[in-house]
Tab-separated table of C-alpha atoms in Angstrom:
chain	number	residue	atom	x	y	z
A	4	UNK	CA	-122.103	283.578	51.435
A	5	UNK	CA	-125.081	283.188	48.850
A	6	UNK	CA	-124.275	284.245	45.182
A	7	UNK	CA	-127.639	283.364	44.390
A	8	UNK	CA	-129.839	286.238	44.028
A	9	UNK	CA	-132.709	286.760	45.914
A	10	UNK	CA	-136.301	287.075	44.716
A	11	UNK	CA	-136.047	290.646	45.352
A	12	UNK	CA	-133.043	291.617	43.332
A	13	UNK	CA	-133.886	289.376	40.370
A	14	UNK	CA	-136.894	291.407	40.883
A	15	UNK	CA	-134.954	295.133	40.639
A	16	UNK	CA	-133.499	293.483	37.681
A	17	UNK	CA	-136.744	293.297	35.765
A	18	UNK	CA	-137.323	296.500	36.768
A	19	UNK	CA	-134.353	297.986	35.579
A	20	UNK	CA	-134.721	296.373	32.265
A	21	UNK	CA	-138.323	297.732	32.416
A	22	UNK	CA	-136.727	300.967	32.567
A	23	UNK	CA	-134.139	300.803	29.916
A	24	UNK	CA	-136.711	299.599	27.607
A	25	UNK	CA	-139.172	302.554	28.063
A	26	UNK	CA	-136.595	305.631	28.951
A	27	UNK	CA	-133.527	304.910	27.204
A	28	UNK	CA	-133.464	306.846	23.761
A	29	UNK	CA	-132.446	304.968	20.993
A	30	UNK	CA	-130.303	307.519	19.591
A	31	UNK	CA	-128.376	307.285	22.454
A	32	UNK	CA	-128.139	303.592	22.771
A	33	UNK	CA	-127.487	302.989	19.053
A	34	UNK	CA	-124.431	305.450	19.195
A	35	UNK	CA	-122.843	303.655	22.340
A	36	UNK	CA	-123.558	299.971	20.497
A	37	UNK	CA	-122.116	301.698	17.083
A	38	UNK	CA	-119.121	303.112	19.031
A	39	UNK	CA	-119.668	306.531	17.845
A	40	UNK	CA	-118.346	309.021	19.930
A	41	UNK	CA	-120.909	310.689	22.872
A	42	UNK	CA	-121.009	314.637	23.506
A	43	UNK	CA	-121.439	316.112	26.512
A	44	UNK	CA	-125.083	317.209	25.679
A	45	UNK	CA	-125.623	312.738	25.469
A	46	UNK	CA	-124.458	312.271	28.533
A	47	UNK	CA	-126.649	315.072	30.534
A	48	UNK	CA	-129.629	314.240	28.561
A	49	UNK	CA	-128.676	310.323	30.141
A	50	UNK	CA	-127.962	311.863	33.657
A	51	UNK	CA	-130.989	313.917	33.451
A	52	UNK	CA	-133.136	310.825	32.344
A	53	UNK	CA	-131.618	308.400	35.619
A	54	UNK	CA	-131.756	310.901	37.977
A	55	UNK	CA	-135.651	311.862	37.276
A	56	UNK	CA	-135.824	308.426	38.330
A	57	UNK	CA	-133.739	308.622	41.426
A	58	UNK	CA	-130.789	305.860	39.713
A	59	UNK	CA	-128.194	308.528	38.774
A	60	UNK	CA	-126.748	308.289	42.286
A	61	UNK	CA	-127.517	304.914	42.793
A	62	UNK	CA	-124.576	304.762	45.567
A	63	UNK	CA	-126.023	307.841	47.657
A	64	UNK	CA	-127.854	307.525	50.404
A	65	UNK	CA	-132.061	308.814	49.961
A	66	UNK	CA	-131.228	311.944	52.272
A	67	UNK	CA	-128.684	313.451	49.982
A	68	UNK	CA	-130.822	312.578	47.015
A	69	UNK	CA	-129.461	309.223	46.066
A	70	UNK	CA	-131.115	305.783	45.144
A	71	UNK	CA	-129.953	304.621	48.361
A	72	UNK	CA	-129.450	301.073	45.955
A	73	UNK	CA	-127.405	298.550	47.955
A	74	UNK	CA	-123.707	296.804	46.265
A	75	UNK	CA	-125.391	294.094	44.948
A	76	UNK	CA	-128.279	296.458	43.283
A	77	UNK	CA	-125.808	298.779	41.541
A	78	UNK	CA	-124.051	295.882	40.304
A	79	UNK	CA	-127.571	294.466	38.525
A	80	UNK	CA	-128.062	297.696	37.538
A	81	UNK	CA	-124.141	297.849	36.008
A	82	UNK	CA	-125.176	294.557	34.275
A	83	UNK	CA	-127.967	296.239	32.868
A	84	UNK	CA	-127.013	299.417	31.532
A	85	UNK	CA	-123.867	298.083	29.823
A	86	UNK	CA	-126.058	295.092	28.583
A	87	UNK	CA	-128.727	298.125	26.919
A	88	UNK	CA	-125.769	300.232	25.210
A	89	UNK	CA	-126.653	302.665	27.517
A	90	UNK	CA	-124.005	305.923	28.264
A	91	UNK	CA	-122.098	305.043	31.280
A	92	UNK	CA	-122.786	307.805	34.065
A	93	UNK	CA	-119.295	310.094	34.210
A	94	UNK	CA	-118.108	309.164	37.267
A	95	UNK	CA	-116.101	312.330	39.266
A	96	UNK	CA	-119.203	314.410	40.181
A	97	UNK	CA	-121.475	311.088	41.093
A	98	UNK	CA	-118.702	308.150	42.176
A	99	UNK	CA	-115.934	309.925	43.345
A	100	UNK	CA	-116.865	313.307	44.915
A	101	UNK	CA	-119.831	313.052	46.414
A	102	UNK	CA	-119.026	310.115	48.654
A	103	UNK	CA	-116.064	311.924	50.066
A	104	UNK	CA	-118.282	315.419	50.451
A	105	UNK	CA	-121.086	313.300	52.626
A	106	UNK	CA	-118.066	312.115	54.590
A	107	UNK	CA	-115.703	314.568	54.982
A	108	UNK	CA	-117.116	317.907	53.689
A	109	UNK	CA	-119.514	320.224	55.664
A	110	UNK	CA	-122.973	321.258	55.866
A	111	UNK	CA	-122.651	323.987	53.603
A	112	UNK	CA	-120.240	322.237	51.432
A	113	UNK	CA	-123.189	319.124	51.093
A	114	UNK	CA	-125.732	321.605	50.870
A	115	UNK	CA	-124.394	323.769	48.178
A	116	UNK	CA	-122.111	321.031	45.880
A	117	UNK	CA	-124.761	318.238	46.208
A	118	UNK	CA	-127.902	319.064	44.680
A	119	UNK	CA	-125.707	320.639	41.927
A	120	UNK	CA	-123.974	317.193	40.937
A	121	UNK	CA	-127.344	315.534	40.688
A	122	UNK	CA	-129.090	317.855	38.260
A	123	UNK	CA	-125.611	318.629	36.066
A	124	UNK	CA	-125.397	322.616	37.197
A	125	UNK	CA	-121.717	321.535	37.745
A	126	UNK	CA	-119.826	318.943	35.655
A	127	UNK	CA	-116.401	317.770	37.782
A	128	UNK	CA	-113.117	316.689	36.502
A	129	UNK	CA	-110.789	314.727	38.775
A	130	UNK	CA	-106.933	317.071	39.717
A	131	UNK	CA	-104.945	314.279	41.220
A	132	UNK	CA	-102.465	313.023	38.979
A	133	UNK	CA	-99.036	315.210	37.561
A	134	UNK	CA	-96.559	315.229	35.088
A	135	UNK	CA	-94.325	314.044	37.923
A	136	UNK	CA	-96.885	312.002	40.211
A	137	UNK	CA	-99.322	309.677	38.392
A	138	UNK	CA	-99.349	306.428	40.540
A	139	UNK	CA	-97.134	307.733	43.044
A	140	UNK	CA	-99.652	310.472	44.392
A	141	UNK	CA	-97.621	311.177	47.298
A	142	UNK	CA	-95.090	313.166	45.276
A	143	UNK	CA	-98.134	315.719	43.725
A	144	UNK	CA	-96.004	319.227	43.720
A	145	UNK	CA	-99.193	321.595	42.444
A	146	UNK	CA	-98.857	324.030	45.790
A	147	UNK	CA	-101.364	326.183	47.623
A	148	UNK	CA	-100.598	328.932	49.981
A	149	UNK	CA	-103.123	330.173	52.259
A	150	UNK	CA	-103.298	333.983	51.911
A	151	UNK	CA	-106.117	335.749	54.264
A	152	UNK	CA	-109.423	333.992	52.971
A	153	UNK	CA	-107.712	332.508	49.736
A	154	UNK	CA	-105.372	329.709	48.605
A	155	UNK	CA	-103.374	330.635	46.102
A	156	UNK	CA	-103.042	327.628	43.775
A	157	UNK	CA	-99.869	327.151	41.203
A	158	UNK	CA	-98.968	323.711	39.166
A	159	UNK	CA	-100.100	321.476	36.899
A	160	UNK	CA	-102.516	318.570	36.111
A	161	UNK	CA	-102.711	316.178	33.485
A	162	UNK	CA	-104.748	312.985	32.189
A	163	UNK	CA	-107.937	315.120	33.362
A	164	UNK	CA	-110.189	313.024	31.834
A	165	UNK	CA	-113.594	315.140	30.312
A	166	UNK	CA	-111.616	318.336	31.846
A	167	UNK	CA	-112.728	319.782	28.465
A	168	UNK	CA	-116.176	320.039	29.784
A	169	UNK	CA	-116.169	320.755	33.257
A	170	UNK	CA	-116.692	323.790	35.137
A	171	UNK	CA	-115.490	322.372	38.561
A	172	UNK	CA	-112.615	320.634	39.445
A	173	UNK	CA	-111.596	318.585	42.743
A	174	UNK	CA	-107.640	318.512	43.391
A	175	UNK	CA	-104.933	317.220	45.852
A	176	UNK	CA	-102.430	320.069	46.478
A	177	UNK	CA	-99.210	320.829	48.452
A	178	UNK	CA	-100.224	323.010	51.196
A	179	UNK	CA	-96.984	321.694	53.577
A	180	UNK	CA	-93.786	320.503	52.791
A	181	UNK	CA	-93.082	319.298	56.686
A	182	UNK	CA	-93.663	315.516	57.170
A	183	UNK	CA	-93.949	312.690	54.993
A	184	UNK	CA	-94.903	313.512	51.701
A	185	UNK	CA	-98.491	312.236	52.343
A	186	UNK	CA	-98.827	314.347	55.602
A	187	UNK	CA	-98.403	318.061	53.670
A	188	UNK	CA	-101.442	317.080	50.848
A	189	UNK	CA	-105.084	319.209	51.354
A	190	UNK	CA	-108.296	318.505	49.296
A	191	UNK	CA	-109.519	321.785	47.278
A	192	UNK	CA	-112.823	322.640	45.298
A	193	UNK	CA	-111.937	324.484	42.129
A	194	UNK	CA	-113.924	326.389	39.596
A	195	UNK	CA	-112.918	326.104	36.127
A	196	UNK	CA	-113.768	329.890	35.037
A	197	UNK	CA	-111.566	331.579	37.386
A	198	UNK	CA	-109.093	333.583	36.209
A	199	UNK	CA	-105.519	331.601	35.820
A	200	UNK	CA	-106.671	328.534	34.980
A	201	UNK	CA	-105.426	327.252	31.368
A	202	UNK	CA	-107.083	323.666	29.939
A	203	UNK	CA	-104.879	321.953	26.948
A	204	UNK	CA	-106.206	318.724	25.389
A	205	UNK	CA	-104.313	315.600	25.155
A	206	UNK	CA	-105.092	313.741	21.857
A	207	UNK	CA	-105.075	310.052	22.140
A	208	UNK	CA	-104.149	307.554	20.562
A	209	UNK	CA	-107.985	307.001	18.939
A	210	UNK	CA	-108.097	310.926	17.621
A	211	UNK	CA	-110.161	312.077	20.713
A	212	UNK	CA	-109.102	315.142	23.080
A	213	UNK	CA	-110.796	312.882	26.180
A	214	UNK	CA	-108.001	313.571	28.187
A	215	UNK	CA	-106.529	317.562	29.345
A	216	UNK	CA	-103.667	319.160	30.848
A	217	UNK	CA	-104.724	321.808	33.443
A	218	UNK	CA	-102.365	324.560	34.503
A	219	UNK	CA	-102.944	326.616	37.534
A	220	UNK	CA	-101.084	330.275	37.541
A	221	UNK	CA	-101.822	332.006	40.752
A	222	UNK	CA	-105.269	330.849	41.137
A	223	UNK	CA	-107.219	332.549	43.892
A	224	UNK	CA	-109.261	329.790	45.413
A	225	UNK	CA	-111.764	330.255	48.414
A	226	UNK	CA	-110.482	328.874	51.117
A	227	UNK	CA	-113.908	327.659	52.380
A	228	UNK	CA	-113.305	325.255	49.330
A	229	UNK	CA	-110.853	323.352	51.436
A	230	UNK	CA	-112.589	319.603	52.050
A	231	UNK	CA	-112.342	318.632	55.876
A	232	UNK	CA	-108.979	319.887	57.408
A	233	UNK	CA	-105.527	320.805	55.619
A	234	UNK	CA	-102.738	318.750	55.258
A	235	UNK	CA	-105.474	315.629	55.627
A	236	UNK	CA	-106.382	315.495	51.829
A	237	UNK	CA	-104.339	312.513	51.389
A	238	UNK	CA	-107.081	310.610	53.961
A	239	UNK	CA	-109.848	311.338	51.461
A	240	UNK	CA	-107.902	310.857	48.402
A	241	UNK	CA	-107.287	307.505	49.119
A	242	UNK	CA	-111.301	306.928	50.713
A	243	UNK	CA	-111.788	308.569	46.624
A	244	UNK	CA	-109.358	306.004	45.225
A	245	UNK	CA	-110.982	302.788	46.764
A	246	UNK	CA	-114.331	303.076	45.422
A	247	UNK	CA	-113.126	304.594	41.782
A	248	UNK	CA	-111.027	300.829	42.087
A	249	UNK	CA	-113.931	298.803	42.781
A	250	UNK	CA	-115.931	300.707	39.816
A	251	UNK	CA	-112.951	300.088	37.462
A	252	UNK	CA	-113.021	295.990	37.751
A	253	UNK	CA	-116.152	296.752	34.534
A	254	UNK	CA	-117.898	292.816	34.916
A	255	UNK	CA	-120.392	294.727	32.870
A	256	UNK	CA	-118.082	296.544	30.417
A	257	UNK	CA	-116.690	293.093	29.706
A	258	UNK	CA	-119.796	291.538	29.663
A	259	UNK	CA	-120.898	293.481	26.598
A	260	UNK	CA	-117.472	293.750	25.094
A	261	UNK	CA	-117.374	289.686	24.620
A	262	UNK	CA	-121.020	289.485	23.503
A	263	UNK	CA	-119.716	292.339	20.685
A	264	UNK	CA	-117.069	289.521	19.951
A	265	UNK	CA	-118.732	286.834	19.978
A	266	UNK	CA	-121.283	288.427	17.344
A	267	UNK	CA	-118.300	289.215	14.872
A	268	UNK	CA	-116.557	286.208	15.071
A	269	UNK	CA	-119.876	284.725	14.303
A	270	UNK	CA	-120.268	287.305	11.131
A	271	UNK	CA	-116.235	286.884	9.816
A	272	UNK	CA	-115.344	284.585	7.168
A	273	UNK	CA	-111.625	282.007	8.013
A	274	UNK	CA	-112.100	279.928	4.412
A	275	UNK	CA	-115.260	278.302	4.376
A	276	UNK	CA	-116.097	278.622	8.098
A	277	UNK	CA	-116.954	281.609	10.481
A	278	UNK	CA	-114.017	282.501	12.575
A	279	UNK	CA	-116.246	281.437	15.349
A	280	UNK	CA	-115.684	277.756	14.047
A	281	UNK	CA	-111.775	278.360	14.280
A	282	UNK	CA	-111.028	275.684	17.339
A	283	UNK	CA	-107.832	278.321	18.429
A	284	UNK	CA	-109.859	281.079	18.224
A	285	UNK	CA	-112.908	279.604	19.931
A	286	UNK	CA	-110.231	278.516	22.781
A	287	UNK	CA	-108.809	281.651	23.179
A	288	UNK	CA	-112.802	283.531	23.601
A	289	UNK	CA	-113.745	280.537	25.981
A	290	UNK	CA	-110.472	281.440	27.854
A	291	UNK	CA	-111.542	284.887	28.119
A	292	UNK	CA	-114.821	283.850	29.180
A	293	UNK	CA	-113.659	281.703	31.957
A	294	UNK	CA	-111.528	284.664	33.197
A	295	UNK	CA	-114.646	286.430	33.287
A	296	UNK	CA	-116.830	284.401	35.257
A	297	UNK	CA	-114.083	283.604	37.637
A	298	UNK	CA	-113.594	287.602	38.208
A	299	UNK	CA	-117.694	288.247	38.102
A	300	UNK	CA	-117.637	285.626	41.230
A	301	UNK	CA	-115.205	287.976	42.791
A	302	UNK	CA	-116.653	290.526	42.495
A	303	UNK	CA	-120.011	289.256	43.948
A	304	UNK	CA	-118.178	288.003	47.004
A	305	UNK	CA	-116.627	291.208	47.553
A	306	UNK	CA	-120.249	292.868	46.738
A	307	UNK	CA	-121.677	290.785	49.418
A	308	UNK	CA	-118.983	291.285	51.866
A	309	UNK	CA	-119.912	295.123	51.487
A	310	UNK	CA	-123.563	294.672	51.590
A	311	UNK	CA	-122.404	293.254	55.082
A	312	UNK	CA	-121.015	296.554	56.010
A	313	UNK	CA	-117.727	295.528	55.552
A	314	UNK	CA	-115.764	298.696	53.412
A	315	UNK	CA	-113.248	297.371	50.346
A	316	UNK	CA	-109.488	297.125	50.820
A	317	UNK	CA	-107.136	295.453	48.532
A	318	UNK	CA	-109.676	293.180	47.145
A	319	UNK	CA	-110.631	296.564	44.895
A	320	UNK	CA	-107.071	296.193	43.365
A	321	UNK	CA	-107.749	292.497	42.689
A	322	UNK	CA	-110.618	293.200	40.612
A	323	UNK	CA	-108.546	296.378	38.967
A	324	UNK	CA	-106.120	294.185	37.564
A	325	UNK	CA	-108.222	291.107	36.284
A	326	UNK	CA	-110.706	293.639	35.300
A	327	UNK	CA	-108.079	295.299	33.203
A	328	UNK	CA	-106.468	291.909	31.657
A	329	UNK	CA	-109.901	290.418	30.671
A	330	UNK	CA	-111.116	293.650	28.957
A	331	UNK	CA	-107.949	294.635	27.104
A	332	UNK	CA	-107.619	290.975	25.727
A	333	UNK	CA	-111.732	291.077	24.630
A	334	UNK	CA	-110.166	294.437	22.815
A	335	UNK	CA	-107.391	291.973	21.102
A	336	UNK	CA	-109.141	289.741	20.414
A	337	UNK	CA	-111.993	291.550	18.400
A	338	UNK	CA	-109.470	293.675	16.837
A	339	UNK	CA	-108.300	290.223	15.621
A	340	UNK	CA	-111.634	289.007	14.819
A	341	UNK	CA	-111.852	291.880	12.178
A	342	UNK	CA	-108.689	291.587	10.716
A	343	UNK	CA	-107.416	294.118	7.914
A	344	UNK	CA	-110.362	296.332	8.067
A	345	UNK	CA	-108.848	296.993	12.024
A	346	UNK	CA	-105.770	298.803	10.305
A	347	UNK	CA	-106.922	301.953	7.895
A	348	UNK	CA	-108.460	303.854	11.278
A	349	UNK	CA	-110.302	306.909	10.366
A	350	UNK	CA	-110.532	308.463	13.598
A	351	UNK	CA	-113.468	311.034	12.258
A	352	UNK	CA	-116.248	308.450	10.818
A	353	UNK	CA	-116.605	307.986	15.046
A	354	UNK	CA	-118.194	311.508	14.774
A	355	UNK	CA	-121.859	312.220	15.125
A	356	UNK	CA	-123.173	313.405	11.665
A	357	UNK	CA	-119.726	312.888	10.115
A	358	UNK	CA	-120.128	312.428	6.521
A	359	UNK	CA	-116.465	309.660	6.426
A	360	UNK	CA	-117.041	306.648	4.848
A	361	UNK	CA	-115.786	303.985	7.576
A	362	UNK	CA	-113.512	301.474	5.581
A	363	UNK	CA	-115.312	297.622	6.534
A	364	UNK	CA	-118.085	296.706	8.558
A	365	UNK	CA	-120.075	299.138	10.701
A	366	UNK	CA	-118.214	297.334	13.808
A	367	UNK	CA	-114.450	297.508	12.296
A	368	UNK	CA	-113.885	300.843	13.398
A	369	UNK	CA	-115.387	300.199	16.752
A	370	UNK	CA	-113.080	297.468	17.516
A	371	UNK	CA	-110.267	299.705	16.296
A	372	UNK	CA	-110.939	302.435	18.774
A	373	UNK	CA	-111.573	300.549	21.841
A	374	UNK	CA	-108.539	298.379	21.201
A	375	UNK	CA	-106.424	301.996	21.448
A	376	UNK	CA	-108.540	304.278	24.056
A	377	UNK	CA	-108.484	300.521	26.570
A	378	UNK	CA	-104.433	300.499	26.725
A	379	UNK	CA	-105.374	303.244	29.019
A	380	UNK	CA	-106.953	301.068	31.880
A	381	UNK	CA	-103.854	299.426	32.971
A	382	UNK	CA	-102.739	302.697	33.958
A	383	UNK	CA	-105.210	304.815	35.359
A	384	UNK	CA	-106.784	304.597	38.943
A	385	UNK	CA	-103.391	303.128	39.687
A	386	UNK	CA	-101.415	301.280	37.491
A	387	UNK	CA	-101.407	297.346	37.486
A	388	UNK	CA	-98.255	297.630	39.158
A	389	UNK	CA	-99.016	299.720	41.733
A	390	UNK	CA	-102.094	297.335	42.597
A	391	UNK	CA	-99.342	294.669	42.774
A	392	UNK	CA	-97.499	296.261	45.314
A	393	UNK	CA	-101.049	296.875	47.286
A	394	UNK	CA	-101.804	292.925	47.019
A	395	UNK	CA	-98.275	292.288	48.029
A	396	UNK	CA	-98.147	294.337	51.176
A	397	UNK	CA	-102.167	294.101	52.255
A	398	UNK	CA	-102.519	290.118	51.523
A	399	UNK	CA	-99.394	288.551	50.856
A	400	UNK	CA	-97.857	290.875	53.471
A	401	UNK	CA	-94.873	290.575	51.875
């Protein structure tokens, strides 16, 4: 194994960076850097932008429309992206749905679903986890009886991240209760607008309604939305769950987030020296930064075992935890870095065109609202212990 790049890649590097440089609207780019809060009108003028140049699929293959980009070229172009403030790409429509409908779904469900996630006629939302089956998928209780032509869908979702903006929605429902838990879960398409559906937002700790419940009251649903065969949902939920892991491990989240730390603690005052210049505090960022390179060599190991056609397993929930740790302490650690200014949090100065004064420097608040929204990534995609249990039993086969 080489972790060396290649002439070519270091070349798709420059010419991602080419890219950014020429197509990437400032506005844009200045509100992700400033930590202001993106609509959904940012984030489909961003997808529209990528996918003009083929790079908002990176991960599809060139006859459904994708970049066709290999692991190690999405992971440059990760670097990249996060490195230019850029929006990340929402992930349900491009990372998590459309690799399951290439494999599992039909011609007319690739035909039709497809083209529609790559130039935004549908925004997705992810329907897996309940009030009573986060982790623990197995246990979803959301049911759907097959009447005639129709399901008939009744439960309830929650954590739907962005479900305040989508018009589609991909979910895991009950259609047996024969079997193991697992055996009795099918895969159903879902528009938003039919009648019987019900969307309540979830305000988070930060002040934003990212997250939604999603109730489901006799909902008539096609049943040529059904993905691949009943009662074999839980098959592609967990295909789904293994590549929304890998994304989750964020080397170029984390990236970014310690070069934002590194910049304050070079800005704040500790007496007559920059907190930078504070030998615990200097420790504590090279700590972070060692965790970081250690996990970004992971990753490109695992990268290069895939660009050798070998498919992710419990290495993804590696990455998921040390992903999580390093990121949530670059969080702390900033939130530290600005000190009092972190604690008077005026959730509304994060608002485009808001007229709040933010109490600090421009980058207090910032640090402030990433610190709270981040508690959120030991938890979702699995929980930390859930991965755990994954390592335990996969590697440690314990």
């Amino acid at each position: 194994m080489d972790l060396n790049y290649t002439d070519e890649q270091k070349a798709f590097r420059a010419e991602v960076r080419a890219f950014l440089e020429d197509k990437l609207p400032k506005r844009l780019s200045d509100k992700v850097a400033g930590g202001k809060r993106l609509t959904k009108a940012d984030y489909e003028e961003w997808h529209a932008i990528l996918n003009e140049r083929g790079w908002l699929a990176g991960n599809w293959p060139k006859e459904f429309g994708g970049g066709a980009l290999d692991a190690v070229q999405r992971h440059i172009f990760e670097e990249e992206t996060t490195s230019a403030h850029a929006p990340r790409i929402v992930p349900f429509g491009i990372a998590m749905l459309g690799p399951v409908l290439q494999k599992f779904g039909n011609d007319a469900q690739k035909a039709h679903y497809l083209p529609r996630i790559l130039n935004g006629d549908d925004w997705w939302c992810q329907g897996y986890s309940e009030p009573g089956a986060g982790s623990d998928l197995a246990s979803v209780k959301t049911s759907a009886v097959r009447e005639g032509e129709h399901y008939i869908v009744n439960g309830q979702k929650t954590w739907t991240t962005l479900g305040q903006y989508a018009n589609m929605i991909f979910c895991l429902v009950r259609t047996s209760k024969a079997g193991k838990p697992q055996e009795g879960i099918s895969f159903l398409l879902i528009d938003m607008d039919t009648p019987g559906i019900t969307v309540r937002p979830i305000v988070l700790l930060d002040g934003e309604p990212e997250v939604n419940e999603v109730f489901f009251d006799n909902v008539k649903v096609p049943a040529e939305n059904l993905v691949g065969e009943e009662n074999k949902g839980w098959t592609y939920a967990k295909f789904l769950l293994t590549h929304e892991r890998t994304n989750i491990a964020g080397v170029g989240f984390a990236r970014a987030g310690l070069a934002s730390l590194k910049r304050i603690a070079g800005l704040e005052k500790d007496g007559d020296r920059t907190l930078i210049q504070n030998p615990l505090f200097a420790a504590k960022m090279a700590q972070v930064e060692i965790d970081l390179m250690a996990m970004a060599t992971t990753n490109l190991r695992i990268l290069a075992a895939a660009a050798a056609g070998q498919a992710p397993g419990a290495e993804s929930s590696m990455l998921k935890i040390k992903g999580t740790q390093i990121r949530q302490e670059i969080n702390a650690l900033t939130r530290q870095a600005v000190g009092p200014y972190a604690m008077p949090f005026v959730s509304e100065a994060l608002d485009e065109g808001s007229n709040v004064e933010p109490v600090g420097p421009d980058y207090a608040m910032p640090a402030t609202q990433a610190y709270f929204n981040n508690r959120k990534l030991s938890i979702y995609g699995g929980s930390s212990e859930v991965q755990r249990t994954i390592i335990s039993k996969a590697i440690l086969e314990l």
